[in-house]
Coordinates of C-alpha atoms and ligand atoms in Angstrom, one line a residue:
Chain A
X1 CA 9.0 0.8 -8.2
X2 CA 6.8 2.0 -10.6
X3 CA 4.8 5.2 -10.6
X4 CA 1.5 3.5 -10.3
X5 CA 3.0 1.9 -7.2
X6 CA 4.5 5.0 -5.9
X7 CA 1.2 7.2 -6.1
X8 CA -1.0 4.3 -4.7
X9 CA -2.4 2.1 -4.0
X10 CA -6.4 3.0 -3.2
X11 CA -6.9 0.4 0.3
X12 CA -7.4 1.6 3.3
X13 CA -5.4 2.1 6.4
X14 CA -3.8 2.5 8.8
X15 CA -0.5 0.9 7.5
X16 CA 0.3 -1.1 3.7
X17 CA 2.5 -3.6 5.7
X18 CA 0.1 -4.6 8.6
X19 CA -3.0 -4.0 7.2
X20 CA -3.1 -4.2 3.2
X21 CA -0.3 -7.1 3.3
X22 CA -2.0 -8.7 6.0
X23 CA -5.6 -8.4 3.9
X24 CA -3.8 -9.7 0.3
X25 CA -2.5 -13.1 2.1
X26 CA -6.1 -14.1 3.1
X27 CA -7.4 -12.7 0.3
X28 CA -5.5 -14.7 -1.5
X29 CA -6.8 -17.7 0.5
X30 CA -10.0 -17.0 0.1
X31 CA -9.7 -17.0 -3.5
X32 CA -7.5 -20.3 -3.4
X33 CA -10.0 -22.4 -2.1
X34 CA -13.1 -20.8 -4.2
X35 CA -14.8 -18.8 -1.5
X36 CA -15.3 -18.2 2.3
X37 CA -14.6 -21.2 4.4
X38 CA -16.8 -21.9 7.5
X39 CA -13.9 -21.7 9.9
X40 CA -10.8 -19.9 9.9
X41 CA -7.8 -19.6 12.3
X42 CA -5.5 -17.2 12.0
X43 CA -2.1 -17.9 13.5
X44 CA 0.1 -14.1 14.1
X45 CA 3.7 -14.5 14.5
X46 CA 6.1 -11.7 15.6
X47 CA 5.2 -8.3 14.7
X48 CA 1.4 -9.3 13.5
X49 CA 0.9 -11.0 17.1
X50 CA 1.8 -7.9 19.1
X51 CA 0.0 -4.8 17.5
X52 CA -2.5 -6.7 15.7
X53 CA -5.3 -4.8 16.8
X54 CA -3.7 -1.3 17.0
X55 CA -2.8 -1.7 13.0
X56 CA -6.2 -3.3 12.4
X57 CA -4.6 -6.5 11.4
X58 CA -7.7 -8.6 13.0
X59 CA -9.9 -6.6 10.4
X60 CA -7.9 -7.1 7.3
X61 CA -7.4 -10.5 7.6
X62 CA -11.3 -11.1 8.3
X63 CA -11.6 -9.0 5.4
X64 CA -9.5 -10.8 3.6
X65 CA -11.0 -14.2 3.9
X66 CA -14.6 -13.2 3.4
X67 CA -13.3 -12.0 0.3
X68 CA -13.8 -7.9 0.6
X69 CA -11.3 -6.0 -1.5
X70 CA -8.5 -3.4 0.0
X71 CA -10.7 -0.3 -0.6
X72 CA -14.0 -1.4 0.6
X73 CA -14.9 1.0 3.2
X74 CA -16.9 -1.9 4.5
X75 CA -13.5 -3.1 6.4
X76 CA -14.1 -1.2 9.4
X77 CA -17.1 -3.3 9.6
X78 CA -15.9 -6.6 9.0
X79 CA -17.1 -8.3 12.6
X80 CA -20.0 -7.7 12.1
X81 CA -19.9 -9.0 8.3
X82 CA -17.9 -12.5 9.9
X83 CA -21.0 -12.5 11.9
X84 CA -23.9 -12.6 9.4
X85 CA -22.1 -15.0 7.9
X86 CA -21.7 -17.1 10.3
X87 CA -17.8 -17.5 10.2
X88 CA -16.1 -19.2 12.7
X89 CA -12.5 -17.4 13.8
X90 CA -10.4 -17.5 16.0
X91 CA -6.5 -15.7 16.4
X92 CA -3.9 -17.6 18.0
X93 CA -0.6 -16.8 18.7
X94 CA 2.8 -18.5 18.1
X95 CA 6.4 -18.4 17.3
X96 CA 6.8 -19.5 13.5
X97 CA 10.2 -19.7 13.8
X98 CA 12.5 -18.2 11.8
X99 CA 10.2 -16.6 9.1
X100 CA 9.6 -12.4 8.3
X101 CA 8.4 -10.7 11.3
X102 CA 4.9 -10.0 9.7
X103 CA 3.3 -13.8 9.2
X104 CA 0.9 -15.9 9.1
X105 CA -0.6 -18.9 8.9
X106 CA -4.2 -19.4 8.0
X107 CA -6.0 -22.5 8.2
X108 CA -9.7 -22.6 6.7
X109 CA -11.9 -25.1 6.7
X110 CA -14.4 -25.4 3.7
X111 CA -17.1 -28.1 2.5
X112 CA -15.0 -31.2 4.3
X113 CA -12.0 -29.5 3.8
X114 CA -8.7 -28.1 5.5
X115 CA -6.0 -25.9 3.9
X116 CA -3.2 -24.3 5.6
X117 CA -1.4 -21.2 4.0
X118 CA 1.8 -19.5 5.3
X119 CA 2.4 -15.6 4.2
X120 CA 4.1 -12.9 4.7
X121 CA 3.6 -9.4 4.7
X122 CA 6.8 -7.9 3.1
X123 CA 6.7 -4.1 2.9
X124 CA 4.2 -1.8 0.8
X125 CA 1.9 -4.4 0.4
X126 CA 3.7 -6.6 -1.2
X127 CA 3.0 -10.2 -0.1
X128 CA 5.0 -13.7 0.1
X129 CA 3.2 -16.7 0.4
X130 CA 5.6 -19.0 1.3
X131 CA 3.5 -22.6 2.3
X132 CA 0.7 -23.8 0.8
X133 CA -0.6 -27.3 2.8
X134 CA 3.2 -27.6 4.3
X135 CA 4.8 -26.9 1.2
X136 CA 7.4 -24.7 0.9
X137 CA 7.1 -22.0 -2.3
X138 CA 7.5 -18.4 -2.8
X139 CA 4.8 -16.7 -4.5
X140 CA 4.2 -12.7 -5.1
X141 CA 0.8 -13.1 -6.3
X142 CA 1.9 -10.7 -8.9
X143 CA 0.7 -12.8 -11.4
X144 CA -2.4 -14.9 -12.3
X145 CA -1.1 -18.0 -10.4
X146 CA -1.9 -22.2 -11.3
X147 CA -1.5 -24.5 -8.4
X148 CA -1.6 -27.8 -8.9
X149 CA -1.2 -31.3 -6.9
X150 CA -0.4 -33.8 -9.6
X151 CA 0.9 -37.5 -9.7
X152 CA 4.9 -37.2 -9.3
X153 CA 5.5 -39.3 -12.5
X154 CA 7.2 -39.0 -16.1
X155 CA 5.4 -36.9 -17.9
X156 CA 3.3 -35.1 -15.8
X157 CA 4.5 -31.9 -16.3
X158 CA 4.8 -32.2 -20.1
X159 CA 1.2 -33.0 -20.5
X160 CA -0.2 -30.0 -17.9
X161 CA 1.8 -27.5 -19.8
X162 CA 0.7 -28.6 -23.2
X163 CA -2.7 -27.5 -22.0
X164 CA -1.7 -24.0 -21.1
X165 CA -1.9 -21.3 -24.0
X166 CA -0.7 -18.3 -22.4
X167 CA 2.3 -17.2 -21.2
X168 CA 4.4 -18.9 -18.6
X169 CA 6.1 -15.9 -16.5
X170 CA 7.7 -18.6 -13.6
X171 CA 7.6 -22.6 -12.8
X172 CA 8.1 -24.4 -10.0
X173 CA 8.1 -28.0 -8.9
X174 CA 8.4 -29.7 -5.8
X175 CA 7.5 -33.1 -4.5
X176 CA 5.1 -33.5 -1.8
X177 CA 5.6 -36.5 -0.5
X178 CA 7.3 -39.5 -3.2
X179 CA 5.6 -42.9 -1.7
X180 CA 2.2 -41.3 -2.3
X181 CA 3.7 -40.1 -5.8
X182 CA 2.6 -36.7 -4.9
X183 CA 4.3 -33.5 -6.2
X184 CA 3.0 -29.7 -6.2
X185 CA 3.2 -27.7 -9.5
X186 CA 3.1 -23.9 -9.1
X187 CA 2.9 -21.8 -12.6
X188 CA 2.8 -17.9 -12.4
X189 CA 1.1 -16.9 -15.6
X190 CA 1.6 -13.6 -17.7
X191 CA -2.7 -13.7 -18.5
X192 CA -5.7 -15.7 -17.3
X193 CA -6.8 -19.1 -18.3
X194 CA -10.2 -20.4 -19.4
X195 CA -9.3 -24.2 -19.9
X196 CA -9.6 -24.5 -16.3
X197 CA -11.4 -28.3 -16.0
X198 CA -9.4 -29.0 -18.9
X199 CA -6.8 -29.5 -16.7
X200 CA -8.1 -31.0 -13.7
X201 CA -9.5 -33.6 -16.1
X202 CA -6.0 -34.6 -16.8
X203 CA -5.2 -37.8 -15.3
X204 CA -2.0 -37.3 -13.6
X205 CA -3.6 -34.1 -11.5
X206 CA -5.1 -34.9 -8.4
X207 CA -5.9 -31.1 -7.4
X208 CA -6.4 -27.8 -9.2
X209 CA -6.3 -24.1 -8.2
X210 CA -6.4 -21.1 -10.0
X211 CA -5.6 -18.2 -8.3
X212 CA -6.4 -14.6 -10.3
X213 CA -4.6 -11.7 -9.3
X214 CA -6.2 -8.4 -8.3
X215 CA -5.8 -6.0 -10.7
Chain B
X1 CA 15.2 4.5 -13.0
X2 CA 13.6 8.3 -12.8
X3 CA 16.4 10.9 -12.5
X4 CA 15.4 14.7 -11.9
X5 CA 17.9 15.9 -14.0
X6 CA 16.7 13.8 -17.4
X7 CA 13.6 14.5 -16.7
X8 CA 14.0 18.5 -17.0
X9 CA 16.4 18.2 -19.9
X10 CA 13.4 16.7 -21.8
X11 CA 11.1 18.4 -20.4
X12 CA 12.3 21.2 -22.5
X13 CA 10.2 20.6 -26.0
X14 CA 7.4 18.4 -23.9
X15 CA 5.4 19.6 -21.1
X16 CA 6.5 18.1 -17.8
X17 CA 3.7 15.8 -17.0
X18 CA 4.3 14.2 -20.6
X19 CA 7.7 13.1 -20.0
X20 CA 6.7 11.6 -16.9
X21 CA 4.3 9.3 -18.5
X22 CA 6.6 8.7 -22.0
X23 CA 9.2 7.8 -19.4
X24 CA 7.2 5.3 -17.3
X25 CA 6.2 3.6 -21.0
X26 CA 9.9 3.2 -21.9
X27 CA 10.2 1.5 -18.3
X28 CA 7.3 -0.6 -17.9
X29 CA 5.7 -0.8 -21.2
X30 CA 2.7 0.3 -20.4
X31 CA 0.9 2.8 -22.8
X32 CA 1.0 6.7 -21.4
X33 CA -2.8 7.0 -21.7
X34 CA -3.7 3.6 -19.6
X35 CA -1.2 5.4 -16.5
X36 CA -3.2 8.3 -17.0
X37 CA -6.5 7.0 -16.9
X38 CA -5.4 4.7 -13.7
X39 CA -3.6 7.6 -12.0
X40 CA -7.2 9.6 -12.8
X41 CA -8.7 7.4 -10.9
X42 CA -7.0 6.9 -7.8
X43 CA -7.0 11.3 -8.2
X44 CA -10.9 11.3 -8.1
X45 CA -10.6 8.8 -4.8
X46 CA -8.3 11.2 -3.0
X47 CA -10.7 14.3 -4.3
X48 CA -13.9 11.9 -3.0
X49 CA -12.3 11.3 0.6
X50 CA -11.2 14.5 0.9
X51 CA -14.7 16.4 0.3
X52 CA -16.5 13.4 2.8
X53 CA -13.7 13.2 5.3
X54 CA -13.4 17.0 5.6
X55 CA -13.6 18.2 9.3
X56 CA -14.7 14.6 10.8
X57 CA -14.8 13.2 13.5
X58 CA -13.3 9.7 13.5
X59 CA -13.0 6.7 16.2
X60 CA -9.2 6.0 15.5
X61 CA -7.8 2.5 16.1
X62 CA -5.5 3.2 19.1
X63 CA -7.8 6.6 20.0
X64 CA -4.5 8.5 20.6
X65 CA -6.1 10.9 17.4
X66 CA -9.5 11.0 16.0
X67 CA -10.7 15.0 16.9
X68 CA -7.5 17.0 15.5
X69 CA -9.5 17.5 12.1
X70 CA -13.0 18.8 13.2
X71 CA -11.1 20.9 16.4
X72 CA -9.3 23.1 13.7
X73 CA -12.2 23.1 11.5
X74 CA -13.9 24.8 14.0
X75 CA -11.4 27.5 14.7
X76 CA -10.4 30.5 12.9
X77 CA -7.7 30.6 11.5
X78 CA -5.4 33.7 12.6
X79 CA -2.3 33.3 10.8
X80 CA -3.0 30.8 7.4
X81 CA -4.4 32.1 4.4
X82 CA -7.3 30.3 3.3
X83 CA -5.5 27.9 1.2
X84 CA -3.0 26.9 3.9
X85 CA -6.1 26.3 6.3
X86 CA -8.1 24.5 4.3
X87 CA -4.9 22.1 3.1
X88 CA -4.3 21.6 6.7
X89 CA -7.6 20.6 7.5
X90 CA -7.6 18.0 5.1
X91 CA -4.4 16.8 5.6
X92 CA -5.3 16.0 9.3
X93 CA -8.9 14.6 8.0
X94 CA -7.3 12.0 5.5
X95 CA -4.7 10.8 8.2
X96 CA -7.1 10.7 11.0
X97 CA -9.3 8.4 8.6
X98 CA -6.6 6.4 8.1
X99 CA -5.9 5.6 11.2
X100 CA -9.3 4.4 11.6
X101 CA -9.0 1.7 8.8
X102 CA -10.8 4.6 6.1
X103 CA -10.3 4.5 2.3
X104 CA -7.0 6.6 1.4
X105 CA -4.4 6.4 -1.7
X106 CA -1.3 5.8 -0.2
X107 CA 0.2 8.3 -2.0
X108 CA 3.4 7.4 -1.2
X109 CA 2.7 5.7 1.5
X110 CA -0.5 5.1 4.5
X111 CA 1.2 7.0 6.8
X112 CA 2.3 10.2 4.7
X113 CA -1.3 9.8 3.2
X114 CA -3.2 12.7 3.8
X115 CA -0.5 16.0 2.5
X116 CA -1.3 15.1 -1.6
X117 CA -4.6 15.2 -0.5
X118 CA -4.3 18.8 1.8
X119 CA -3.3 20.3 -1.5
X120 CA -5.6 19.2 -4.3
X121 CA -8.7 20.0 -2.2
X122 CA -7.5 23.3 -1.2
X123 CA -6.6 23.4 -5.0
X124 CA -10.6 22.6 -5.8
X125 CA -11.8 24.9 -3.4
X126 CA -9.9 27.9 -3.5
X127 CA -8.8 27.8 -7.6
X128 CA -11.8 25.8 -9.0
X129 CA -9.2 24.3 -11.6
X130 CA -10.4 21.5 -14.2
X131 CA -9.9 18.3 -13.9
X132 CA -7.3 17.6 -16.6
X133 CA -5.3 20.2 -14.8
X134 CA -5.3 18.8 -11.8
X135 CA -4.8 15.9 -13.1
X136 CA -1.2 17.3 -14.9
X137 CA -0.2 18.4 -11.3
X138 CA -1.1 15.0 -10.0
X139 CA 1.0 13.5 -12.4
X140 CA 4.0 15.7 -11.5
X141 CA 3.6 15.0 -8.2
X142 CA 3.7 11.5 -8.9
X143 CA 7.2 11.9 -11.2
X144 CA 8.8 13.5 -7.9
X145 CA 7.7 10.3 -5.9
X146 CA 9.5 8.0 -7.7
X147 CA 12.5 10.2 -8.5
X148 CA 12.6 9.4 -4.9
X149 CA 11.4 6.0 -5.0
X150 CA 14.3 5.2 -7.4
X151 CA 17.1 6.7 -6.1
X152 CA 16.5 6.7 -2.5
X153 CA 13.4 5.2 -0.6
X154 CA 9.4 6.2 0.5
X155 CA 9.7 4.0 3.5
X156 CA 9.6 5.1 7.1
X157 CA 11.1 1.9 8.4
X158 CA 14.3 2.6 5.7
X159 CA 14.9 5.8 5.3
X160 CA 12.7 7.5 8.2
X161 CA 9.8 9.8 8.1
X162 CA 11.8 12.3 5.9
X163 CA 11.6 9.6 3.2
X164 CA 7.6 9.0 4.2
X165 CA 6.0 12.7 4.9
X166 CA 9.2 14.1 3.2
X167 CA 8.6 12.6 -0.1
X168 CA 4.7 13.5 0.8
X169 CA 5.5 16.9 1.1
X170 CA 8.0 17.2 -2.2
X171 CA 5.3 15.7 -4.2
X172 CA 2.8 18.2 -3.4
X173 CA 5.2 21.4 -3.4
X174 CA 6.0 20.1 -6.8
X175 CA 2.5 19.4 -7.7
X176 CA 1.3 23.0 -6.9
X177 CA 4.5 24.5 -8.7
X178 CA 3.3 23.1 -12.1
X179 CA -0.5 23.9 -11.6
X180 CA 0.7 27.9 -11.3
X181 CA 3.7 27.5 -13.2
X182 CA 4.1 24.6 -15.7
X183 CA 8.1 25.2 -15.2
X184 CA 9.8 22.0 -14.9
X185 CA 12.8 24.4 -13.5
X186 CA 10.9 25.9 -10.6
X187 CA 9.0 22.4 -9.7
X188 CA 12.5 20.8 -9.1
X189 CA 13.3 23.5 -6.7
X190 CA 10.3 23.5 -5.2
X191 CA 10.6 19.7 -4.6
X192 CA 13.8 20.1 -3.0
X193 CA 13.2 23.1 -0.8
X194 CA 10.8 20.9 0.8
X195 CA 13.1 17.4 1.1
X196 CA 16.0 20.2 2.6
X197 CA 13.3 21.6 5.3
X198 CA 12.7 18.0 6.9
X199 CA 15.7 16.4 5.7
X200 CA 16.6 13.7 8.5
X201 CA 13.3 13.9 10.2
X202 CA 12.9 10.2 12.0
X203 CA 10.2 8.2 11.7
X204 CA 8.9 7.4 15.6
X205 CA 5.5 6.4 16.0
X206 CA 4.4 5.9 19.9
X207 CA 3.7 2.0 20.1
X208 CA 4.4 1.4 16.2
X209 CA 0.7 2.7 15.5
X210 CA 0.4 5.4 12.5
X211 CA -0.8 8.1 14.8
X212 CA 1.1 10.1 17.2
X213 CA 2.7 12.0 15.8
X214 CA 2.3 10.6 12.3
X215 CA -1.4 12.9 12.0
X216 CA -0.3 15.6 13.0
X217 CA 2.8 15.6 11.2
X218 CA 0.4 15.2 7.5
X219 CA -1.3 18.8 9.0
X220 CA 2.3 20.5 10.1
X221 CA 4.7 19.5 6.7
X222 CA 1.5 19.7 4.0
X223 CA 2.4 23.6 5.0
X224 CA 6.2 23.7 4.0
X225 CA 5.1 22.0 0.8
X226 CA 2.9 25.1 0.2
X227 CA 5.9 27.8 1.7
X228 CA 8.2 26.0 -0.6
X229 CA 6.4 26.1 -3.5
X230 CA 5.4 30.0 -3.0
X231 CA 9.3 30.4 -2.6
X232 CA 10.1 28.5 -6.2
X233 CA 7.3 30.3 -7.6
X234 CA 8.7 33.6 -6.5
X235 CA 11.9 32.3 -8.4
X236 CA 14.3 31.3 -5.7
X237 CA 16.0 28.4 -5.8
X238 CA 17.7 25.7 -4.5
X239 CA 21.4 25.7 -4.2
X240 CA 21.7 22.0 -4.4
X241 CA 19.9 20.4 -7.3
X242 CA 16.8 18.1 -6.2
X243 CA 18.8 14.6 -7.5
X244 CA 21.8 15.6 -4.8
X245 CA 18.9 16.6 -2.4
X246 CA 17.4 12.8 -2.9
X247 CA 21.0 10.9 -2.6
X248 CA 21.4 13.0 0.5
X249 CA 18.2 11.9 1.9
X250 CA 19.5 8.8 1.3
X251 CA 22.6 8.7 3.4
X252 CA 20.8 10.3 6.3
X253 CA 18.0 7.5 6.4
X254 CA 20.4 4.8 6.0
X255 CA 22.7 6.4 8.9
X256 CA 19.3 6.7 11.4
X257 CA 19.6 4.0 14.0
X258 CA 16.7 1.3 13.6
X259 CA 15.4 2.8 16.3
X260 CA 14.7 5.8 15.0
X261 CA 12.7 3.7 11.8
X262 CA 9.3 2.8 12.4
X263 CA 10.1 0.6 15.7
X264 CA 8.2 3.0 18.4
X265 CA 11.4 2.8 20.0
X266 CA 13.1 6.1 19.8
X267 CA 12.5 9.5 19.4
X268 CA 8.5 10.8 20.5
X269 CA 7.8 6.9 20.9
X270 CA 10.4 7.0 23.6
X271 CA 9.0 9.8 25.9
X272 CA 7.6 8.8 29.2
X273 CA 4.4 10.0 28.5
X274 CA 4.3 7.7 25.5
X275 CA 5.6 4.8 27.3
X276 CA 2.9 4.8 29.9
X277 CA 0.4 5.6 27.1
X278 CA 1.1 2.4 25.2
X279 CA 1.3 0.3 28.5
X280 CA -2.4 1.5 29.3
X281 CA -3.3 0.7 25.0
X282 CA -1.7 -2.8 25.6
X283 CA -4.8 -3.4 28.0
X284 CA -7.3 -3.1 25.3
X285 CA -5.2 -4.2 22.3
X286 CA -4.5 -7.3 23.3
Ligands
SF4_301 S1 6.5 8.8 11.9 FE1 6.9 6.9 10.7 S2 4.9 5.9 10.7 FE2 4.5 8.0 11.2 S3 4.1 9.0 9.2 FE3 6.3 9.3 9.7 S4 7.3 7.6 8.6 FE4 5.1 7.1 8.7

């Protein structure tokens, strides 16, 4: 652990695990799809479905999707935030199965759009996001991350990665679904990109996300 | 990896707070003076909630807490000194705004939040130190945490609240060591004076919420840091080096049953008056 780790973070309370973990995975949703959505659900599995409201779990994850940060005071307030903006949200519970006792599944829905992302809150804040639209992956959001739906065909790969300049920290690949030729690329990256559209102009890549990392 | 026992040997030609930050460069690669500036930072956040939250009331999630803080900042004190009171104060302010979803540093952890904070503000007020020296304290107290970090853990659901308050509690002893002494030596005994006094303290929190007893806990232990540290000062020390201290901790927090780590299942959680407590909570919460 390192000592910036150990002495922090600034976010605010009650708990790193229920509350800042819980505000990182729909932060990082509301970053994925490019701003608040106009409906959320938020689905609380095992230990986030029983003391959500006692750790202020509800709030962060509000938080969280209308985009606030982990040290805006303004958390405490976040109902009434939803409100003026209109947000639809509702929390549900259900059994995930057999997943980390703190998840979660959000599913937003923005211009047209639905997106479903699994996460879990790990321990000191630290975060897993383990499904993005039913695929399985295993993300930190330690690092500026790519995610990318592209055409599952020779070459693909080859010709998204040529367009990247910085630093590759991790890869992976998985196919979505192979008679739609489908096939989700994530790339953790040591540094931002700026080539953005560059890359969803390419022709084999059907959908593009960058996610940046708070720092 | 941090160990107590390198740290002093270096700290022999280069002021504590120095190695700390060379030695955090060799691990992460990160340049001594960006740490600094970042730790500065999240030092003038604990300073900035300390002076507002000061003696506050606050509407608590669970309201199990909320009133501790502004109740003994109304009272005189009869047996702490002025320092002692006024570290006390704060340490219950910072937790009780915690629990009620305020902006702390979680320094080590949320829970264990509001002891580094007891001592810097009763540092401001009653010493009127600068900045920068503060700031060299804060550091220390920071090399302490992950000493413990490292060898051992800062979580209450691993290693119990001796590993969460505990490690609170060593940072700060350590922390107001070097601002009187700058003596690696007496800031190692300090640190493990403290970690001896609530060695194998569980963590038991009444319905899993960071409140009872975790606020008052922050107010009780922010005052062995300061009795520990007057002791170093005074030059006693510990019999059993800091780094032994640690592994220790270590074996006692992984020996605690789970229920006595973080659960709300043993220990104060387990009382009948907490038990009916959380059944009338339940109404609301859910
Ligand atoms: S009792 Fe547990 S939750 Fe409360 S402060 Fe101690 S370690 Fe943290």
């Amino acid at each position: 652990m390192n000592l910036l780790k150990v002495v922090g973070p600034v976010m605010v309370g009650p708990s790193s695990s229920h509350t800042l973990g819980a505000l990182r995975i729909a932060r990082f949703v509301y970053k994925f799809i490019e701003g608040r959505p106009e409906e959320v659900s938020f689905i609380l599995h095992g230990s986030f479905s029983k003391t959500y409201k006692g750790h202020g779990t509800d709030r962060a994850l509000l938080a969280g999707i209308l985009g606030l940060r982990q040290d805006d005071p303004e958390i405490k307030n976040v109902y009434e935030i939803a409100d003026k903006f209109n947000l639809k949200y509702r929390f549900l519970f259900e059994d995930l199965g057999d997943v980390h006792p703190n998840t979660v599944r959000i599913r937003v829905l923005k211009d047209g759009m639905t997106h479903e992302v699994e996460g879990s809150s790990i321990g000191g804040g630290d975060i897993k996001i383990t499904f993005i639209d039913s695929v399985p992956c295993e993300l930190s959001w330690d690092y500026d991350t790519l995610v990318i739906v592209n055409r599952d065909a020779p070459n693909a790969l080859k010709s998204i990665l040529s367009t990247i300049k910085v630093n590759v920290a991790n890869l992976y690949l998985r196919r979505v679904n192979l008679l739609q030729e489908r096939a989700l690329t994530i790339i953790e990256l040591d540094e931002p990109i700026n080539n953005l559209e560059e890359i969803r102009k390419l022709p084999c890549v059907f959908e593009c996300y960058f996610i940046r990392r708070d720092d | 990896m941090f160990i107590w026992k390198d740290i002093l040997e270096m700290s022999r030609n280069i002021p504590l707070h120095q190695v700390i930050l060379n030695m955090e460069m060799f691990e992460t690669g990160v340049d001594p003076d960006e740490i600094k500036e970042k730790l500065s930072k999240m030092l003038k956040v604990i300073l900035e909630e300390a002076e507002t939250q000061y003696g506050k009331k606050h509407e608590t999630l669970t309201g199990m807490t909320g009133d501790n803080a502004f109740k003994l900042r109304n009272h005189t004190p009869n047996f702490l000194s002025k320092f002692s009171y006024m570290a006390t104060v704060t340490a219950l302010s910072i937790a009780e705004s915690n629990a009620s979803m305020g902006r702390i540093v979680a320094c080590p952890t949320a829970g264990a939040s509001g002891v580094i904070p007891g001592v810097f503000n009763a540092m401001v007020k009653i010493f009127n130190p600068t900045f920068e020296e503060m700031l060299e304290a804060f550091i220390v107290a920071g090399g302490i945490g992950k000493v413990i970090a490292d060898k051992a853990t800062i979580s209450g659901a691993a290693g119990g609240c001796q590993a969460e308050i505990g490690t609170a509690a060593a940072m700060a002893s350590g922390a107001l060591t070097y601002y009187i002494a700058k003596d690696a030596e007496k800031v190692g005994n300090a640190a493990a004076l403290t970690l001896k006094s609530i060695m194998g303290l569980v963590c038991d929190p009444v319905g899993g919420f960071v409140e009872v007893p975790c606020v008052k806990r922050n107010g009780n232990l922010v005052n062995i840091a300061i009795s520990s540290s007057e002791m170093a000062l005074s030059g006693i020390k510990s019999v059993i080096p800091f780094d032994e201290v640690v592994d220790a901790m270590k074996k006692v927090g992984s020996s605690l049953p789970q229920s006595l780590r973080e659960t709300g299942e043993g220990g104060i959680a387990n009382t009948q008056t907490a038990k009916s407590l959380v059944s009338n909570l339940k109404i609301f919460l859910l």
